[in-house]
Amino acid sequence: MRLFRILTFKELKGYFLSPFGWVILAFVTIMQGISLSTSMKGFRDTPVKDSLVFVTFHSPLFWFYFLFIFPLITMRLFAEEERSGTLETLLTAPVRSWEVVFSKYIAAMIFYTTLWIPCVIQFKMFDWVTGLPPAWTGGALGGVLTILMLMGAAFTAIGCLASALTSSQIIAGILTIGLLVIQYFLGYVTVIWGNSFAGASMFDYISSQQHLYYFAKGLFDSRPAIYYLSLTIFILFLTYQVVDFRRWRR
C-alpha cells in the first residue's frame, strides 16, 4: 500500500501542481457558472415548475462540457508516459500492475470530484446573494452529485482504458470522447423509436439522460448505481489486462 500511496500522490501532483489541472478546473467552473446563470435567467423570464438544479443540469450546454471533462483528465495518464518512455521504467519497477492502474484511476477520480466543489458553492451563493429561499432542494442537489459521481466513475475508467491503448494523447482523447458520445446517443434510441421494440428496456437502463433526470428530481435508484459500478469494474479490469500485457511483453 505504501507504493500505491506514492504513485497516487505522484499522479495528484500532476493535476494540482501543473497549469493544465487548474485550466481544467477553471473551464468547468466557468461553464457551470454560465449554465447556472442561463437557467436563472430562464426562471426570471418564464415561470418554471422544475427546480433550479434540474434545469441547470438538463441543458445541452451541460452535456457539452461534461463529456469533454473525461478526455481532458485521462488522456495523459498512460499515453504521455508511454510517449516519454517513463511507463517502461515504471512497469519494470517492483510495483504491481494493479497498483499502477488503480493509482492513476483514483487520482483522476479525486481530481474529478474536486471539479464539482465550485458547483456546490455556486448554488449556495444563490441564497447568499439574493436573500431568497433557494429555488432547489437538498435532495435534488444531492441526487445530481450522486449520479455525477457514478457516471464519473465509469467514464473516467473508459478514459483510462483509452489512454492505456495508445501512446498518443490526441488519439486517447478522441477515442474517449467518441465512446462517451456513442453512450450518450444510445440514450436517445427509445426517444426516437419509442419503447415498442424488443430491447427498449436495455436502452432505458443505460440512458445517462434518464438517470440524471430522475436523480435531479431527488429520486434515488439503485439500478444506475449497479450499472455504473459494474461498468467501472469491468473497464478497469480491461485496463489492467492491457497494462499487464505491456509489462510482460517487455
Short mmCIF file of C-alpha atoms in Angstrom, two decimals:
data_model
loop_
_atom_site.label_atom_id
_atom_site.label_comp_id
_atom_site.label_asym_id
_atom_site.label_seq_id
_atom_site.Cartn_x
_atom_site.Cartn_y
_atom_site.Cartn_z
CA MET A 1 0.00 0.00 0.00
CA ARG A 2 2.97 2.30 0.53
CA LEU A 3 3.87 2.12 -3.17
CA PHE A 4 0.22 2.64 -4.07
CA ARG A 5 0.09 5.84 -1.99
CA ILE A 6 3.31 7.10 -3.54
CA LEU A 7 2.01 6.51 -7.06
CA THR A 8 -1.33 8.16 -6.24
CA PHE A 9 0.32 11.28 -4.80
CA LYS A 10 2.57 11.43 -7.85
CA GLU A 11 -0.47 11.49 -10.13
CA LEU A 12 -2.24 14.06 -7.96
CA LYS A 13 0.77 16.35 -8.23
CA GLY A 14 0.39 16.12 -11.98
CA TYR A 15 -3.10 17.60 -11.63
CA PHE A 16 -2.76 20.13 -8.84
CA LEU A 17 0.83 21.29 -9.37
CA SER A 18 0.54 21.91 -13.10
CA PRO A 19 -1.21 24.71 -15.02
CA PHE A 20 -3.16 22.12 -17.02
CA GLY A 21 -5.11 20.92 -13.99
CA TRP A 22 -6.05 24.44 -12.96
CA VAL A 23 -7.08 25.28 -16.53
CA ILE A 24 -9.49 22.32 -16.47
CA LEU A 25 -10.85 23.44 -13.09
CA ALA A 26 -11.34 26.99 -14.39
CA PHE A 27 -13.00 25.70 -17.56
CA VAL A 28 -15.52 23.56 -15.66
CA THR A 29 -16.22 26.35 -13.14
CA ILE A 30 -16.86 28.90 -15.88
CA MET A 31 -19.06 26.57 -17.91
CA GLN A 32 -21.05 25.57 -14.83
CA GLY A 33 -21.46 29.25 -13.93
CA ILE A 34 -22.74 30.02 -17.44
CA SER A 35 -25.16 27.08 -17.27
CA LEU A 36 -26.44 28.20 -13.86
CA SER A 37 -26.81 31.86 -14.82
CA THR A 38 -28.63 30.88 -18.04
CA SER A 39 -31.06 28.78 -16.00
CA MET A 40 -31.61 31.66 -13.55
CA LYS A 41 -32.37 33.98 -16.46
CA GLY A 42 -34.94 31.46 -17.67
CA PHE A 43 -36.54 31.48 -14.22
CA ARG A 44 -36.78 35.26 -14.39
CA ASP A 45 -38.32 35.34 -17.86
CA THR A 46 -40.73 32.39 -17.63
CA PRO A 47 -42.34 30.55 -14.70
CA VAL A 48 -40.71 27.12 -14.35
CA LYS A 49 -42.13 24.26 -12.30
CA ASP A 50 -38.82 22.37 -12.03
CA SER A 51 -36.07 23.18 -9.55
CA LEU A 52 -33.02 25.25 -10.44
CA VAL A 53 -30.84 22.15 -10.10
CA PHE A 54 -32.97 20.20 -12.57
CA VAL A 55 -32.98 22.96 -15.19
CA THR A 56 -29.24 23.63 -14.85
CA PHE A 57 -28.23 20.03 -15.43
CA HIS A 58 -30.68 19.41 -18.26
CA SER A 59 -29.36 21.98 -20.67
CA PRO A 60 -27.41 20.98 -23.82
CA LEU A 61 -24.60 23.18 -22.51
CA PHE A 62 -24.12 20.89 -19.51
CA TRP A 63 -23.70 17.76 -21.61
CA PHE A 64 -21.33 19.60 -23.95
CA TYR A 65 -18.75 20.43 -21.29
CA PHE A 66 -19.47 17.40 -19.08
CA LEU A 67 -18.48 14.84 -21.72
CA PHE A 68 -15.32 16.77 -22.55
CA ILE A 69 -14.09 16.62 -18.95
CA PHE A 70 -13.06 12.97 -19.18
CA PRO A 71 -10.71 13.04 -22.19
CA LEU A 72 -9.05 16.09 -20.65
CA ILE A 73 -8.33 14.45 -17.30
CA THR A 74 -7.46 10.96 -18.56
CA MET A 75 -5.74 11.23 -21.95
CA ARG A 76 -2.31 11.83 -20.41
CA LEU A 77 -2.44 9.10 -17.74
CA PHE A 78 -0.81 6.29 -19.72
CA ALA A 79 -0.33 7.80 -23.17
CA GLU A 80 2.04 10.56 -22.06
CA GLU A 81 4.17 8.15 -20.03
CA GLU A 82 4.27 5.74 -22.95
CA ARG A 83 5.37 8.53 -25.29
CA SER A 84 8.06 9.84 -22.93
CA GLY A 85 9.32 6.36 -22.03
CA THR A 86 8.63 6.65 -18.30
CA LEU A 87 5.92 3.97 -18.45
CA GLU A 88 8.52 1.38 -19.39
CA THR A 89 10.58 2.35 -16.35
CA LEU A 90 7.50 2.22 -14.15
CA LEU A 91 6.45 -1.21 -15.38
CA THR A 92 9.91 -2.65 -14.81
CA ALA A 93 9.97 -1.31 -11.23
CA PRO A 94 8.93 -3.56 -8.30
CA VAL A 95 5.30 -2.43 -8.41
CA ARG A 96 2.29 -4.48 -9.40
CA SER A 97 0.22 -3.67 -12.45
CA TRP A 98 -2.95 -3.16 -10.45
CA GLU A 99 -1.18 -0.54 -8.32
CA VAL A 100 -0.21 1.40 -11.45
CA VAL A 101 -3.73 1.27 -12.90
CA PHE A 102 -5.64 1.90 -9.70
CA SER A 103 -3.38 4.74 -8.51
CA LYS A 104 -3.88 6.61 -11.77
CA TYR A 105 -7.62 5.97 -11.66
CA ILE A 106 -8.01 7.09 -8.03
CA ALA A 107 -6.00 10.25 -8.67
CA ALA A 108 -8.19 11.07 -11.69
CA MET A 109 -11.35 10.47 -9.64
CA ILE A 110 -10.12 12.69 -6.79
CA PHE A 111 -9.44 15.47 -9.28
CA TYR A 112 -12.79 14.89 -10.98
CA THR A 113 -14.58 15.15 -7.61
CA THR A 114 -12.74 18.40 -6.90
CA LEU A 115 -14.16 19.90 -10.09
CA TRP A 116 -17.67 19.92 -8.58
CA ILE A 117 -16.81 21.79 -5.38
CA PRO A 118 -17.22 25.19 -7.13
CA CYS A 119 -20.61 23.96 -8.41
CA VAL A 120 -21.88 23.43 -4.86
CA ILE A 121 -20.56 26.86 -3.86
CA GLN A 122 -22.34 28.47 -6.82
CA PHE A 123 -25.68 27.01 -5.77
CA LYS A 124 -25.08 28.10 -2.18
CA MET A 125 -24.35 31.61 -3.42
CA PHE A 126 -27.94 31.82 -4.66
CA ASP A 127 -29.08 32.16 -1.05
CA TRP A 128 -26.26 34.48 -0.05
CA VAL A 129 -26.64 36.88 -3.00
CA THR A 130 -30.42 37.02 -3.43
CA GLY A 131 -31.53 36.58 0.18
CA LEU A 132 -34.43 34.50 -1.19
CA PRO A 133 -35.37 30.91 -0.37
CA PRO A 134 -33.37 28.54 -2.60
CA ALA A 135 -35.05 27.52 -5.85
CA TRP A 136 -33.79 23.98 -5.31
CA THR A 137 -33.87 21.28 -2.65
CA GLY A 138 -31.05 19.48 -0.91
CA GLY A 139 -32.39 16.19 -2.24
CA ALA A 140 -32.16 17.39 -5.84
CA LEU A 141 -28.61 18.69 -5.42
CA GLY A 142 -27.57 15.54 -3.55
CA GLY A 143 -29.12 13.37 -6.25
CA VAL A 144 -27.28 15.21 -9.02
CA LEU A 145 -23.96 14.97 -7.22
CA THR A 146 -24.54 11.25 -6.61
CA ILE A 147 -25.26 10.44 -10.24
CA LEU A 148 -22.38 12.66 -11.38
CA MET A 149 -20.02 10.64 -9.19
CA LEU A 150 -21.42 7.35 -10.52
CA MET A 151 -21.19 8.46 -14.15
CA GLY A 152 -17.78 9.96 -13.46
CA ALA A 153 -16.51 6.66 -12.07
CA ALA A 154 -17.46 4.79 -15.24
CA PHE A 155 -16.48 7.49 -17.73
CA THR A 156 -13.09 8.04 -16.05
CA ALA A 157 -12.45 4.30 -16.32
CA ILE A 158 -13.25 4.48 -20.05
CA GLY A 159 -10.73 7.31 -20.38
CA CYS A 160 -8.09 5.27 -18.54
CA LEU A 161 -8.61 2.36 -20.91
CA ALA A 162 -8.37 4.61 -23.97
CA SER A 163 -5.14 6.14 -22.65
CA ALA A 164 -3.66 2.69 -21.98
CA LEU A 165 -4.34 1.59 -25.56
CA THR A 166 -2.20 4.24 -27.26
CA SER A 167 0.88 6.38 -26.87
CA SER A 168 -0.82 9.45 -28.33
CA GLN A 169 -2.77 11.78 -26.05
CA ILE A 170 -4.76 13.08 -29.01
CA ILE A 171 -5.84 9.60 -30.08
CA ALA A 172 -6.67 8.72 -26.46
CA GLY A 173 -8.79 11.86 -26.15
CA ILE A 174 -10.61 11.24 -29.44
CA LEU A 175 -11.26 7.60 -28.51
CA THR A 176 -12.62 8.61 -25.10
CA ILE A 177 -14.96 11.31 -26.37
CA GLY A 178 -16.07 9.02 -29.21
CA LEU A 179 -17.07 6.24 -26.81
CA LEU A 180 -18.83 8.68 -24.48
CA VAL A 181 -20.75 10.32 -27.30
CA ILE A 182 -21.90 6.89 -28.52
CA GLN A 183 -23.01 6.03 -24.98
CA TYR A 184 -24.82 9.37 -24.76
CA PHE A 185 -26.74 8.94 -28.01
CA LEU A 186 -27.73 5.38 -27.15
CA GLY A 187 -29.97 7.02 -24.56
CA TYR A 188 -31.95 8.62 -27.39
CA VAL A 189 -32.80 5.35 -29.11
CA THR A 190 -36.10 4.98 -27.26
CA VAL A 191 -36.84 8.68 -27.72
CA ILE A 192 -36.59 8.26 -31.50
CA TRP A 193 -38.02 4.76 -31.93
CA GLY A 194 -40.29 4.50 -28.89
CA ASN A 195 -40.48 1.64 -26.39
CA SER A 196 -42.40 -0.85 -28.52
CA PHE A 197 -39.42 -2.84 -29.84
CA ALA A 198 -37.53 -5.67 -28.16
CA GLY A 199 -34.58 -4.42 -26.17
CA ALA A 200 -36.04 -0.98 -25.47
CA SER A 201 -35.72 -1.57 -21.74
CA MET A 202 -31.97 -2.11 -22.16
CA PHE A 203 -31.54 1.29 -23.79
CA ASP A 204 -33.56 2.87 -20.98
CA TYR A 205 -31.34 1.09 -18.46
CA ILE A 206 -28.12 2.56 -19.88
CA SER A 207 -29.50 6.03 -20.66
CA SER A 208 -27.42 8.63 -18.83
CA GLN A 209 -30.05 11.26 -19.62
CA GLN A 210 -32.77 9.31 -17.84
CA HIS A 211 -30.50 8.61 -14.87
CA LEU A 212 -29.76 12.30 -14.49
CA TYR A 213 -33.44 13.13 -14.99
CA TYR A 214 -34.58 11.04 -12.02
CA PHE A 215 -31.67 11.83 -9.71
CA ALA A 216 -32.08 15.56 -10.35
CA LYS A 217 -35.60 15.23 -9.02
CA GLY A 218 -34.25 13.66 -5.83
CA LEU A 219 -35.34 10.14 -6.84
CA PHE A 220 -32.53 7.75 -5.90
CA ASP A 221 -32.42 4.41 -7.73
CA SER A 222 -30.06 1.51 -7.11
CA ARG A 223 -30.14 0.25 -10.72
CA PRO A 224 -27.99 3.06 -12.19
CA ALA A 225 -25.55 2.60 -9.29
CA ILE A 226 -25.21 -1.11 -10.11
CA TYR A 227 -24.83 -0.33 -13.82
CA TYR A 228 -22.11 2.31 -13.44
CA LEU A 229 -20.18 0.46 -10.74
CA SER A 230 -20.27 -2.78 -12.73
CA LEU A 231 -19.13 -0.93 -15.85
CA THR A 232 -16.35 0.72 -13.86
CA ILE A 233 -15.04 -2.59 -12.53
CA PHE A 234 -15.20 -4.23 -15.95
CA ILE A 235 -13.39 -1.37 -17.72
CA LEU A 236 -10.70 -1.18 -15.03
CA PHE A 237 -10.20 -4.93 -15.38
CA LEU A 238 -9.66 -4.47 -19.13
CA THR A 239 -7.23 -1.62 -18.42
CA TYR A 240 -5.33 -3.83 -16.01
CA GLN A 241 -5.11 -6.56 -18.65
CA VAL A 242 -3.76 -4.08 -21.23
CA VAL A 243 -1.13 -2.70 -18.85
CA ASP A 244 -0.16 -6.14 -17.59
CA PHE A 245 0.20 -7.39 -21.17
CA ARG A 246 2.54 -4.49 -21.91
CA ARG A 247 4.52 -5.30 -18.80
CA TRP A 248 5.16 -8.93 -19.62
CA ARG A 249 5.71 -8.19 -23.32
CA ARG A 250 8.73 -6.16 -22.29
#
